mmCIF file of C-alpha atoms in Angstrom:
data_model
loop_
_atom_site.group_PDB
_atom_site.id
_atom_site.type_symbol
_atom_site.label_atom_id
_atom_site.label_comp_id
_atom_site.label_asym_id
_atom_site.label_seq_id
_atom_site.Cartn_x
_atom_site.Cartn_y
_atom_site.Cartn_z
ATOM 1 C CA UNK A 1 0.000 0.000 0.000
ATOM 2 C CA UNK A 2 3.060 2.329 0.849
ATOM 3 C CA UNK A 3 4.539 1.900 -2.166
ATOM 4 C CA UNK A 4 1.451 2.222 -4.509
ATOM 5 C CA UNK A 5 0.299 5.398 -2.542
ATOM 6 C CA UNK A 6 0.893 8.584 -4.609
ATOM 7 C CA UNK A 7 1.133 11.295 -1.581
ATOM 8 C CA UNK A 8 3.473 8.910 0.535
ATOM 9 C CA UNK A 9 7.128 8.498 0.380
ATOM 10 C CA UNK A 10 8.790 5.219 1.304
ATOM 11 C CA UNK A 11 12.448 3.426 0.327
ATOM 12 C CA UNK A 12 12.280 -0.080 -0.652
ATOM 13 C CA UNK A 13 14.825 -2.612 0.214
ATOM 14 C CA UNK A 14 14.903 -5.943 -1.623
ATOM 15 C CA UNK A 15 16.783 -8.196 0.330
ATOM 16 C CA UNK A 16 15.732 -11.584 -1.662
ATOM 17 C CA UNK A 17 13.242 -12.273 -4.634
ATOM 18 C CA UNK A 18 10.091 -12.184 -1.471
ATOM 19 C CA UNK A 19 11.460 -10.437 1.195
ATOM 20 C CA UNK A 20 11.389 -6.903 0.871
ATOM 21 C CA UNK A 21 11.251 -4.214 3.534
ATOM 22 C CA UNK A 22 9.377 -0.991 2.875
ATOM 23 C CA UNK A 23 9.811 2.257 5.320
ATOM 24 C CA UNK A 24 7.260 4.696 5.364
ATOM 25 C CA UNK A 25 8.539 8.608 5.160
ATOM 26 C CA UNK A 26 6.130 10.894 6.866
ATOM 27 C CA UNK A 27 5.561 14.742 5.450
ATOM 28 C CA UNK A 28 7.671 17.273 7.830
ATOM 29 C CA UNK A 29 6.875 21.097 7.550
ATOM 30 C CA UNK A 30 10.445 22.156 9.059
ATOM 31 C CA UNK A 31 12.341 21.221 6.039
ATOM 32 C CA UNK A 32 12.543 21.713 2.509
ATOM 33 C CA UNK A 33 13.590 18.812 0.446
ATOM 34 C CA UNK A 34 15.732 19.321 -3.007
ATOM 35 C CA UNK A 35 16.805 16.569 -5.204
ATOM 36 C CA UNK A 36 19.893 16.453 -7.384
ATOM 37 C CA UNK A 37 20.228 13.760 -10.379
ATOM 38 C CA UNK A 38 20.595 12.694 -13.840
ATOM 39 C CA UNK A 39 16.883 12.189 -14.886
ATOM 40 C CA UNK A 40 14.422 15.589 -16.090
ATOM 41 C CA UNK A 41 11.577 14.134 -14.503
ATOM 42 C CA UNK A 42 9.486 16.712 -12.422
ATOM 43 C CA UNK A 43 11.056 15.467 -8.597
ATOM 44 C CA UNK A 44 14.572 15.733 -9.925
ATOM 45 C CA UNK A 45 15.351 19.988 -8.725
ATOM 46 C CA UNK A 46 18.884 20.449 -10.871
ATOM 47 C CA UNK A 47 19.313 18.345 -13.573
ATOM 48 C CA UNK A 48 23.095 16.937 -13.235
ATOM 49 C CA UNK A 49 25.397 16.211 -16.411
ATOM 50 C CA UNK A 50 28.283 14.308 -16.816
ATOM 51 C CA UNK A 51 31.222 16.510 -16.484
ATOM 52 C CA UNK A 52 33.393 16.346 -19.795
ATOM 53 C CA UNK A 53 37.319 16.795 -18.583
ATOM 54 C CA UNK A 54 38.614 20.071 -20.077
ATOM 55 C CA UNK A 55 35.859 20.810 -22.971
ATOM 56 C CA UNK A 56 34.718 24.466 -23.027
ATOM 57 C CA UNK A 57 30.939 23.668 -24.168
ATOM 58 C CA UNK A 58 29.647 19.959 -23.689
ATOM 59 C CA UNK A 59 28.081 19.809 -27.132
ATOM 60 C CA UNK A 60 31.459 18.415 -28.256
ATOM 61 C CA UNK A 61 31.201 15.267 -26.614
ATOM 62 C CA UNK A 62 27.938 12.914 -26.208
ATOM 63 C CA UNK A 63 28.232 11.002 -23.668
ATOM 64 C CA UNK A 64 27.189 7.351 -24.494
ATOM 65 C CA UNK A 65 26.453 6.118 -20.767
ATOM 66 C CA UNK A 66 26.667 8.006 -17.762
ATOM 67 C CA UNK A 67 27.545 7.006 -14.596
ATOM 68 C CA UNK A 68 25.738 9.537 -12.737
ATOM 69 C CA UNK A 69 22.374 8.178 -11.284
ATOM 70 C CA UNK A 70 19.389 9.220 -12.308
ATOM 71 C CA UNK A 71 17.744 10.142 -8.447
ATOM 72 C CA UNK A 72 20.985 10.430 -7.302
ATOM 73 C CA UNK A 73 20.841 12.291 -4.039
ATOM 74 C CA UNK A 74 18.610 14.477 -1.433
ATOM 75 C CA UNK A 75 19.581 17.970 0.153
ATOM 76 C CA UNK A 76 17.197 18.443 3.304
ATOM 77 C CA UNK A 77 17.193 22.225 4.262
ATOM 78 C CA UNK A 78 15.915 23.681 7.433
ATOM 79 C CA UNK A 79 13.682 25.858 6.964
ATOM 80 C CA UNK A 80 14.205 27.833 10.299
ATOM 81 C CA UNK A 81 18.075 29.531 11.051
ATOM 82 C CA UNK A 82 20.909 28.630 11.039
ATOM 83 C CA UNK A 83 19.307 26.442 7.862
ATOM 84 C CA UNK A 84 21.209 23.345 8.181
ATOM 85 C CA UNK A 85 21.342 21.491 5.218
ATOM 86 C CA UNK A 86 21.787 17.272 5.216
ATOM 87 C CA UNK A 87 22.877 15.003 2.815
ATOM 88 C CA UNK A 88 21.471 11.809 1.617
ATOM 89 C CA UNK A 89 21.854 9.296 -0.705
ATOM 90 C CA UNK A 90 19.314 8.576 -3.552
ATOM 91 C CA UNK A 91 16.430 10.415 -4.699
ATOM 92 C CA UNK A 92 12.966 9.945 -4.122
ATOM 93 C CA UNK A 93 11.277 8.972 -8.040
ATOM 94 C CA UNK A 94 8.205 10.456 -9.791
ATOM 95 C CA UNK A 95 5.888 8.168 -7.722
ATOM 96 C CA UNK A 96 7.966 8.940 -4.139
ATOM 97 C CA UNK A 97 9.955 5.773 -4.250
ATOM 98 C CA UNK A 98 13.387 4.838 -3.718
ATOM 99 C CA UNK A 99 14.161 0.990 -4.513
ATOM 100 C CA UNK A 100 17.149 -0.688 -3.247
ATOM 101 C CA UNK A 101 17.376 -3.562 -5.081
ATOM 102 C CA UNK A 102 18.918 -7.168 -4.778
ATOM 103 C CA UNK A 103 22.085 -6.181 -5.229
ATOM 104 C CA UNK A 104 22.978 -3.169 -3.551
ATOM 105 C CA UNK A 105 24.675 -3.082 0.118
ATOM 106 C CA UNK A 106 21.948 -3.037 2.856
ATOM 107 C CA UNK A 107 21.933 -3.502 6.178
ATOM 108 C CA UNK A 108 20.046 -3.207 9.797
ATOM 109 C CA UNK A 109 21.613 -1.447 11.977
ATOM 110 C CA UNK A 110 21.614 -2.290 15.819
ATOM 111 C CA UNK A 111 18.236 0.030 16.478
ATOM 112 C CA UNK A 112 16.124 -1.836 13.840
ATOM 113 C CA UNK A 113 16.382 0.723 11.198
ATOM 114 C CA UNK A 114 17.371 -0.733 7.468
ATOM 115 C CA UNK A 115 19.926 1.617 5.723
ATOM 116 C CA UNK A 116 22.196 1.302 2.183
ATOM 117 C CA UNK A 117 24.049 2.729 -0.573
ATOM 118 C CA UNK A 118 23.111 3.685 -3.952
ATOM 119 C CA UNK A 119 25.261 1.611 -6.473
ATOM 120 C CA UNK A 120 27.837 4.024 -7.483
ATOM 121 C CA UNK A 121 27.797 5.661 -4.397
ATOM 122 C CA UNK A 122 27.225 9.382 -3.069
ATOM 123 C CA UNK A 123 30.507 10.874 -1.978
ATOM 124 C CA UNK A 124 31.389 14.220 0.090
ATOM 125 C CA UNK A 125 34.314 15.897 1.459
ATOM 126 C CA UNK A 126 34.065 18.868 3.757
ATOM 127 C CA UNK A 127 37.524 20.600 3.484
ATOM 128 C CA UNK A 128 39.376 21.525 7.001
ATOM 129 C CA UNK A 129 38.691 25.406 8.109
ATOM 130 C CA UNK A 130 35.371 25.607 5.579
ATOM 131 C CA UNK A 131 36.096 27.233 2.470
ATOM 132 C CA UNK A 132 38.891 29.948 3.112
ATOM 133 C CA UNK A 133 42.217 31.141 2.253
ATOM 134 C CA UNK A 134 43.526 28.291 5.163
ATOM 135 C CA UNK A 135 41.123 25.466 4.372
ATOM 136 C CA UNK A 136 42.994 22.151 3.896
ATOM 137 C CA UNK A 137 41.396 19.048 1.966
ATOM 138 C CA UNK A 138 39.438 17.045 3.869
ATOM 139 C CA UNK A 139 38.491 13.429 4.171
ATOM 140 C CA UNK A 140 36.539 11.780 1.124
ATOM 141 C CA UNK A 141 33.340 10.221 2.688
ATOM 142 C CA UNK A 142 30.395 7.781 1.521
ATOM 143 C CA UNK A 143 27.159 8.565 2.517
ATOM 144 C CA UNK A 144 24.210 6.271 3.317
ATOM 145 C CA UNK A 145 20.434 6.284 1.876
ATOM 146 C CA UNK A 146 19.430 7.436 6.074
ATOM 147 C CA UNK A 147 22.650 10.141 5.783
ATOM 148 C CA UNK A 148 25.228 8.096 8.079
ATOM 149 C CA UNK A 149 28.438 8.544 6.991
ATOM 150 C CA UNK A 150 31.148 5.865 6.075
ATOM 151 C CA UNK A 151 34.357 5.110 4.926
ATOM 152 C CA UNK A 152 34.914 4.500 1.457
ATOM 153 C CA UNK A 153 34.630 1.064 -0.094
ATOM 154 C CA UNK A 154 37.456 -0.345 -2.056
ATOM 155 C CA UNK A 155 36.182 0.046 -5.414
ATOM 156 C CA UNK A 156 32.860 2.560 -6.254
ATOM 157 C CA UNK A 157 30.562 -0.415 -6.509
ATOM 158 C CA UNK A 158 31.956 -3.043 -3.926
ATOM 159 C CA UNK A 159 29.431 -4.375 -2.150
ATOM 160 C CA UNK A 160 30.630 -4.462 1.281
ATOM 161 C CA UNK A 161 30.162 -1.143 2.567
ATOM 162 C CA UNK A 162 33.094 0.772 4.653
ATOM 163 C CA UNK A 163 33.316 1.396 8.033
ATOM 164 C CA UNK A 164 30.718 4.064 10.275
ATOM 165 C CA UNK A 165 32.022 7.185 11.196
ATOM 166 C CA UNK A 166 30.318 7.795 13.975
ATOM 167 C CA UNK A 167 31.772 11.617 14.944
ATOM 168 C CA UNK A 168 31.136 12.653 11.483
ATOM 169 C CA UNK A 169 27.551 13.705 10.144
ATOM 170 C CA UNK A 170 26.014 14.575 7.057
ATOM 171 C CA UNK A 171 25.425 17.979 7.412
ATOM 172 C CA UNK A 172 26.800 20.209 4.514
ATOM 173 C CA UNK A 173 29.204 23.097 5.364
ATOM 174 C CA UNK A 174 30.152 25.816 2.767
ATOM 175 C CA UNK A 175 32.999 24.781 0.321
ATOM 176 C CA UNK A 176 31.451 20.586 1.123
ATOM 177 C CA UNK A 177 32.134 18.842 -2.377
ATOM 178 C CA UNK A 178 29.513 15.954 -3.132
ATOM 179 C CA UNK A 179 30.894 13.825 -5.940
ATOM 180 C CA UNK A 180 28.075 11.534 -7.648
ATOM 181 C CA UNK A 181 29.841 9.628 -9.738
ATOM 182 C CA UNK A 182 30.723 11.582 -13.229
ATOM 183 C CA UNK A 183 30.474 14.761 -11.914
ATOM 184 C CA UNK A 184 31.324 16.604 -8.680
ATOM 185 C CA UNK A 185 29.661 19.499 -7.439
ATOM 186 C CA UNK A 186 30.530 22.391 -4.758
ATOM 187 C CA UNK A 187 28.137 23.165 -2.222
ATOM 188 C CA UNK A 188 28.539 26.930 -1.077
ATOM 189 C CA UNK A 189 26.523 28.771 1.495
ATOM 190 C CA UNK A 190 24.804 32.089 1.137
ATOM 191 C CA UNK A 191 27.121 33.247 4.143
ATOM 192 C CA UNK A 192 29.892 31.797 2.220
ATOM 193 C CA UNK A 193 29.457 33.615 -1.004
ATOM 194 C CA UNK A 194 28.860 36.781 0.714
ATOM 195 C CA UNK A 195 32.455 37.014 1.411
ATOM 196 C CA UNK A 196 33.115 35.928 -2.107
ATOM 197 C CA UNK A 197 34.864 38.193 -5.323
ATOM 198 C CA UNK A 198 31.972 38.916 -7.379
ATOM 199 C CA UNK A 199 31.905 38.741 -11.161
ATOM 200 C CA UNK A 200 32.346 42.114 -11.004
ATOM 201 C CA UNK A 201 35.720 42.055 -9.049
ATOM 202 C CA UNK A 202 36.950 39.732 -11.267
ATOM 203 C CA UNK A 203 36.275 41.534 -13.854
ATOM 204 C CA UNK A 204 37.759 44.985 -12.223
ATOM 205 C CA UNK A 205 40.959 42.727 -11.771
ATOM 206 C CA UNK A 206 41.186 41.694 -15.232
ATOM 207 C CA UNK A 207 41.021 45.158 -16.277
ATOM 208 C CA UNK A 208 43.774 46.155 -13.639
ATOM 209 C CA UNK A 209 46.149 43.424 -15.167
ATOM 210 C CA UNK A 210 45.309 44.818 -18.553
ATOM 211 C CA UNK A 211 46.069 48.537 -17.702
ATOM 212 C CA UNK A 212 49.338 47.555 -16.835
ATOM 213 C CA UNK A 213 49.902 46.761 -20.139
ATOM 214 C CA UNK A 214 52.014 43.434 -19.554
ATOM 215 C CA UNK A 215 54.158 43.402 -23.276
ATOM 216 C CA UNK A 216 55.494 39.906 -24.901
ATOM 217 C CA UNK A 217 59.181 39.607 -24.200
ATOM 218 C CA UNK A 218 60.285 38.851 -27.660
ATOM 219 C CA UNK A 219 57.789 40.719 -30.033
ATOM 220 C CA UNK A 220 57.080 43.628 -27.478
ATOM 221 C CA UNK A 221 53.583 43.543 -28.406
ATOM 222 C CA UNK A 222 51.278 44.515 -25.477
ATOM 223 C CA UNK A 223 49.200 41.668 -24.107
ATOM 224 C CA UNK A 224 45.399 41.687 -22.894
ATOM 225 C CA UNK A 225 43.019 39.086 -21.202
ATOM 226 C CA UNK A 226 40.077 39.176 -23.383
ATOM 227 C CA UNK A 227 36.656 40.050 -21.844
ATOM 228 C CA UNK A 228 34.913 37.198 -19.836
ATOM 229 C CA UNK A 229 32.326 36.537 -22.102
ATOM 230 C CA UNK A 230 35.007 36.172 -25.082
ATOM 231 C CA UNK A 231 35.876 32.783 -23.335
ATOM 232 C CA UNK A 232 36.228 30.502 -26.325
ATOM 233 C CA UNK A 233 37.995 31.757 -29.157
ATOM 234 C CA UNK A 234 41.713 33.038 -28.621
ATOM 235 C CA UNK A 235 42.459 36.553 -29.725
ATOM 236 C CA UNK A 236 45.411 38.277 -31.034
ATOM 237 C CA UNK A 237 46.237 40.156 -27.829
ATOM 238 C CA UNK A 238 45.792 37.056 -25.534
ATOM 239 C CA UNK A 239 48.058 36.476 -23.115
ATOM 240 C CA UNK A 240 50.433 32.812 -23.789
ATOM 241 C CA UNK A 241 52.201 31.048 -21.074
ATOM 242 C CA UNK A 242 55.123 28.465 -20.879
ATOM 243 C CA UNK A 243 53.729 26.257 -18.316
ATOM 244 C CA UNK A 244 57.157 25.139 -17.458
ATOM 245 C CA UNK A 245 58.390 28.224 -16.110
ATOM 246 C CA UNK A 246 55.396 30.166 -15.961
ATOM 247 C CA UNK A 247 57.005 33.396 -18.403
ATOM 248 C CA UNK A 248 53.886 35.172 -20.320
ATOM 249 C CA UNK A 249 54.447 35.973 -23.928
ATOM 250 C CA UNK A 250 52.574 36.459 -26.890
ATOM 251 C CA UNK A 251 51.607 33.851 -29.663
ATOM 252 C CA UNK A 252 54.409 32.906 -31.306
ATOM 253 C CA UNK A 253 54.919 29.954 -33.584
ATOM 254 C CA UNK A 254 58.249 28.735 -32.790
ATOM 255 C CA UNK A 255 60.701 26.577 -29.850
ATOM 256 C CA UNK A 256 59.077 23.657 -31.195
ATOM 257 C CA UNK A 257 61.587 20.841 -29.411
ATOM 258 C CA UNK A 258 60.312 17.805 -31.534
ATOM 259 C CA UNK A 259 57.766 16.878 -34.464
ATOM 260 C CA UNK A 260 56.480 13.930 -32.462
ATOM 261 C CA UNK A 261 55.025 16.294 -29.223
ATOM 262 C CA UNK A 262 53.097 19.158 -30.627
ATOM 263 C CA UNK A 263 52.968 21.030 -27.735
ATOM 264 C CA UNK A 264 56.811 20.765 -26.309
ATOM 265 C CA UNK A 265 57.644 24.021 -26.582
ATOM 266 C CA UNK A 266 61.603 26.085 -25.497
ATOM 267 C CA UNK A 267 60.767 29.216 -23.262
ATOM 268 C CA UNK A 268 62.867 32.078 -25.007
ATOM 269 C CA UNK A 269 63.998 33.837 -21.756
ATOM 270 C CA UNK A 270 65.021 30.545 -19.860
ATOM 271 C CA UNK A 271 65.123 28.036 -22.054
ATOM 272 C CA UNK A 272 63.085 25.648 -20.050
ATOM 273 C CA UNK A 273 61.299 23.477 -22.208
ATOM 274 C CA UNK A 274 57.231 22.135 -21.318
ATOM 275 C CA UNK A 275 53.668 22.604 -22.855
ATOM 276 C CA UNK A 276 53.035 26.864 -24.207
ATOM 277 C CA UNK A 277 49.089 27.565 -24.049
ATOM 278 C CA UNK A 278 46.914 30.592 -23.926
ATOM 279 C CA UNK A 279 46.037 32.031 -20.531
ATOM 280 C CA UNK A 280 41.960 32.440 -19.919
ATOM 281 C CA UNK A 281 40.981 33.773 -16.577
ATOM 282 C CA UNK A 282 38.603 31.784 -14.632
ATOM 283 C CA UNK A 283 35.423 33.809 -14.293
ATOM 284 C CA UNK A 284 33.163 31.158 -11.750
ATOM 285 C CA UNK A 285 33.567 33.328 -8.795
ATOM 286 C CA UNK A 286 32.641 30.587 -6.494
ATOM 287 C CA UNK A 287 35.406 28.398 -7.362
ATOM 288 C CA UNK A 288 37.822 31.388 -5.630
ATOM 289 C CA UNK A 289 38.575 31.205 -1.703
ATOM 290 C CA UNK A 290 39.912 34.781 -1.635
ATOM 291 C CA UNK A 291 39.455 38.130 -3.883
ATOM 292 C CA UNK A 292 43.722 38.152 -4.608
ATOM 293 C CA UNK A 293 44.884 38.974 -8.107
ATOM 294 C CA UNK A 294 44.848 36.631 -10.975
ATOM 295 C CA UNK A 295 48.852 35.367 -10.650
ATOM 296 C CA UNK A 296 48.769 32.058 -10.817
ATOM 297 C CA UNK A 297 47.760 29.486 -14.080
ATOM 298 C CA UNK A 298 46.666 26.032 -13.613
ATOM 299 C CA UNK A 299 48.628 23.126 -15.831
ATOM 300 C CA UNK A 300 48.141 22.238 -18.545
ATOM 301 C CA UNK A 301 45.240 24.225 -19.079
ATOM 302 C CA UNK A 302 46.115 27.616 -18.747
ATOM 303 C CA UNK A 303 42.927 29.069 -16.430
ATOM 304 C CA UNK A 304 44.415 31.601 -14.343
ATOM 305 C CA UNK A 305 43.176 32.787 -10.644
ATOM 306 C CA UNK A 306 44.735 34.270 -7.607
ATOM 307 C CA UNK A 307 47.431 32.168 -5.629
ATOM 308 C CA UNK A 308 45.464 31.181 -2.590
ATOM 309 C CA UNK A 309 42.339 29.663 -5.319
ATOM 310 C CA UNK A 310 44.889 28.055 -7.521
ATOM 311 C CA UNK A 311 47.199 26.424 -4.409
ATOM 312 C CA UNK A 312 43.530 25.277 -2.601
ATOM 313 C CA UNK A 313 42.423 23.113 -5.762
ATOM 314 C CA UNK A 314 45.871 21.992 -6.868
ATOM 315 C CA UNK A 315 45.776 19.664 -3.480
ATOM 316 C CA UNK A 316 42.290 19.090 -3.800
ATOM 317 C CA UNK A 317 41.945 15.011 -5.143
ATOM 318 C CA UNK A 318 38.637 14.358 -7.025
ATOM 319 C CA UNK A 319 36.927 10.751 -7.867
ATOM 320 C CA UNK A 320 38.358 9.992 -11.158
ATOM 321 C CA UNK A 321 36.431 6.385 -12.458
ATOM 322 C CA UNK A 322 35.644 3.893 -9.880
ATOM 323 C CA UNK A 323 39.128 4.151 -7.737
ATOM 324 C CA UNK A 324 41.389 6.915 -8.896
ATOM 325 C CA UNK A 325 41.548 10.241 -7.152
ATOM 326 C CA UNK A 326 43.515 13.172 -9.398
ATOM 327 C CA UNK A 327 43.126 16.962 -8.691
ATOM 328 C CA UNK A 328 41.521 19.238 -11.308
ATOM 329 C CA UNK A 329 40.861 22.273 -12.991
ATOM 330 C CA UNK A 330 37.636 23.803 -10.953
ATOM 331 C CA UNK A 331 37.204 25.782 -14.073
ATOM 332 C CA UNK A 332 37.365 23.395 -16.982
ATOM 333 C CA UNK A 333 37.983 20.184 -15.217
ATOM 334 C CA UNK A 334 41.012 19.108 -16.804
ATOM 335 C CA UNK A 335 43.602 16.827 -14.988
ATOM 336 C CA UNK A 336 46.254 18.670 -13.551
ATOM 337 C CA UNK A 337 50.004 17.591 -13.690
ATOM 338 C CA UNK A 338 53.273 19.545 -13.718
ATOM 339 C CA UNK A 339 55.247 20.100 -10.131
ATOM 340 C CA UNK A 340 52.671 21.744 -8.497
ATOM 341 C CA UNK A 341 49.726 21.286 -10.906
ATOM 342 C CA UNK A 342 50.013 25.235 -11.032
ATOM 343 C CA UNK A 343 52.899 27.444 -11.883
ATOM 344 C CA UNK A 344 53.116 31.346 -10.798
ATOM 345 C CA UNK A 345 52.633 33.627 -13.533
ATOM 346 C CA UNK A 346 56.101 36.147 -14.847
ATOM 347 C CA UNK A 347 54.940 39.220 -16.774
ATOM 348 C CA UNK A 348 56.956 41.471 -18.577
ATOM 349 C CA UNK A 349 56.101 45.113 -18.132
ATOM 350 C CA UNK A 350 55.873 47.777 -20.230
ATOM 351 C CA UNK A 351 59.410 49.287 -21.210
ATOM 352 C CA UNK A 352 58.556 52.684 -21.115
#
């Protein structure tokens, strides 16, 4: 009757081909439920792609099968101050189910109550000091259908679940990252972003690095970041970079070290050799944990943001497939690599 009941939620859990146990949700009017997931039907609140590692638009790439579920989690919001906001795995469906079936992990736990994980898994970290200039990485986490929290499992989709953490909860903090499998999203507070650079900042610094007029080295041409929404196609005046040794130039076509590796490139004023890309300056103002100047470029893909931003997700590891963990580009996703999977930015000045 639960199950078949339009205005009731309950989660399913099929333990053999006839014994399932179905618990009953109840309605509560001190919270606000929003769900996150892959499918467009009407529960599903944001719609959640696959990301596509360092493509600028995702038209490029269709993705044949995506690993992202389709209810994949729930956000429960106070509705009263301070707001708290909880985590939990799976999504209620468009007739207010959730089915565990034969194969995913599911338990009882010592009080009775049945709990489990989805089959990829619902992931979160919340870094140490929130989401500030100090904040370290945190712990990567698993959380449960009933929002316990766990140690990871050995693979994505192992069935034995990890271990509880039992002084750790579910609740969401600003700068918490929830990874879902294909695509990993950054939970930020309204307090949070209050102290945030706006669009506007960023776009007042990109105009201060401009009026300095920082020149190419070799052809003395001035350089200029092109406007934020000119994000896609490079322009004359854009500013290059040799990742290497992080010296800004103009485009020029040649230090090519070897036909075999297109992009192995000799640095005219130091000779270092490494990959030479156009700069763009990251323009998601969330991504940034403090409003410093854009100095610093991420490798190999050349998005540039102040030190503190570009140092914070450089150490940052991200779910890559069903074991890896790699950090990455907040802005375009792209695996970092290099030393320091970011190298600090040396303009030339004007010589006048």
């Amino acid at each position: 009757q639960a199950i078949s009941c339009k205005g009731q939620h309950s989660i399913s859990y099929t333990l053999s081909r006839n014994q399932t146990v179905v618990v009953e949700y109840t309605h509560d009017k001190d919270t606000d439920m929003f769900q996150v997931g892959r499918s467009t039907e009407s529960p599903i609140d944001f719609v959640v792609t696959d990301t596509i590692s360092g493509s600028q638009n995702n038209d490029e790439t269709q993705i044949t099968q995506s690993t992202i579920s389709r209810f994949a989690c729930r956000i429960v919001c106070d509705r009263s101050p301070p707001y708290t906001a909880r985590i939990f795995a799976a999504g209620f469906d468009s007739s207010k189910n959730i089915f565990l079936g034969e194969k995913a992990a599911k338990w009882k736990n010592p009080d009775g109550h049945m709990d489990g994980l989805t089959t990829n898994g619902v992931l979160v970290m919340h870094p140490k000091g929130g989401f500030t200039e100090e904040s370290k990485p945190g712990v990567w986490r698993e959380i449960s259908v009933c929002g316990d929290v766990y140690t990871l499992r050995e693979t994505r989709s192992a069935q034995q679940r990890g271990k509880l953490v039992e002084n750790e909860t579910n609740v969401l903090q600003d700068g918490s990252l929830i990874d879902l499998c294909g695509a990993t999203l950054l939970w930020r507070t309204a307090d949070g972003l209050f102290h945030t650079p706006t669009q506007k900042h960023i776009e007042a610094l990109r105009q201060e690095i401009n009026a300095a007029r920082p020149q190419c080295p070799v052809g003395l041409n001035t350089l200029a970041f092109p406007s934020i929404n000119r994000k896609d196609v490079v322009e004359e005046k854009q500013p290059w970079a040799y990742l290497s040794c992080g010296h800004v130039h103009g485009y020029h076509n040649w230090g090519h070290r070897s036909d075999t590796e297109a992009n192995e490139r000799e640095c005219p004023m130091c000779r270092t050799i490494g990959p030479y890309v156009p700069l763009w300056l990251g323009c998601e103002a969330g991504f940034y944990v403090d409003a410093g100047p854009p100095t610093h470029a991420f490798t190999p893909c050349g998005h540039v943001c102040s030190e503190k931003s570009a140092k914070y997700w450089s150490q940052i590891p991200l779910p890559h497939g069903t074991h890896a963990f790699h950090a990455a580009c907040p802005f375009c996703a792209t695996q970092l690599s290099g030393e320091h999977n970011c190298v600090k930015l040396i303009f030339q000045g004007p010589i006048d």
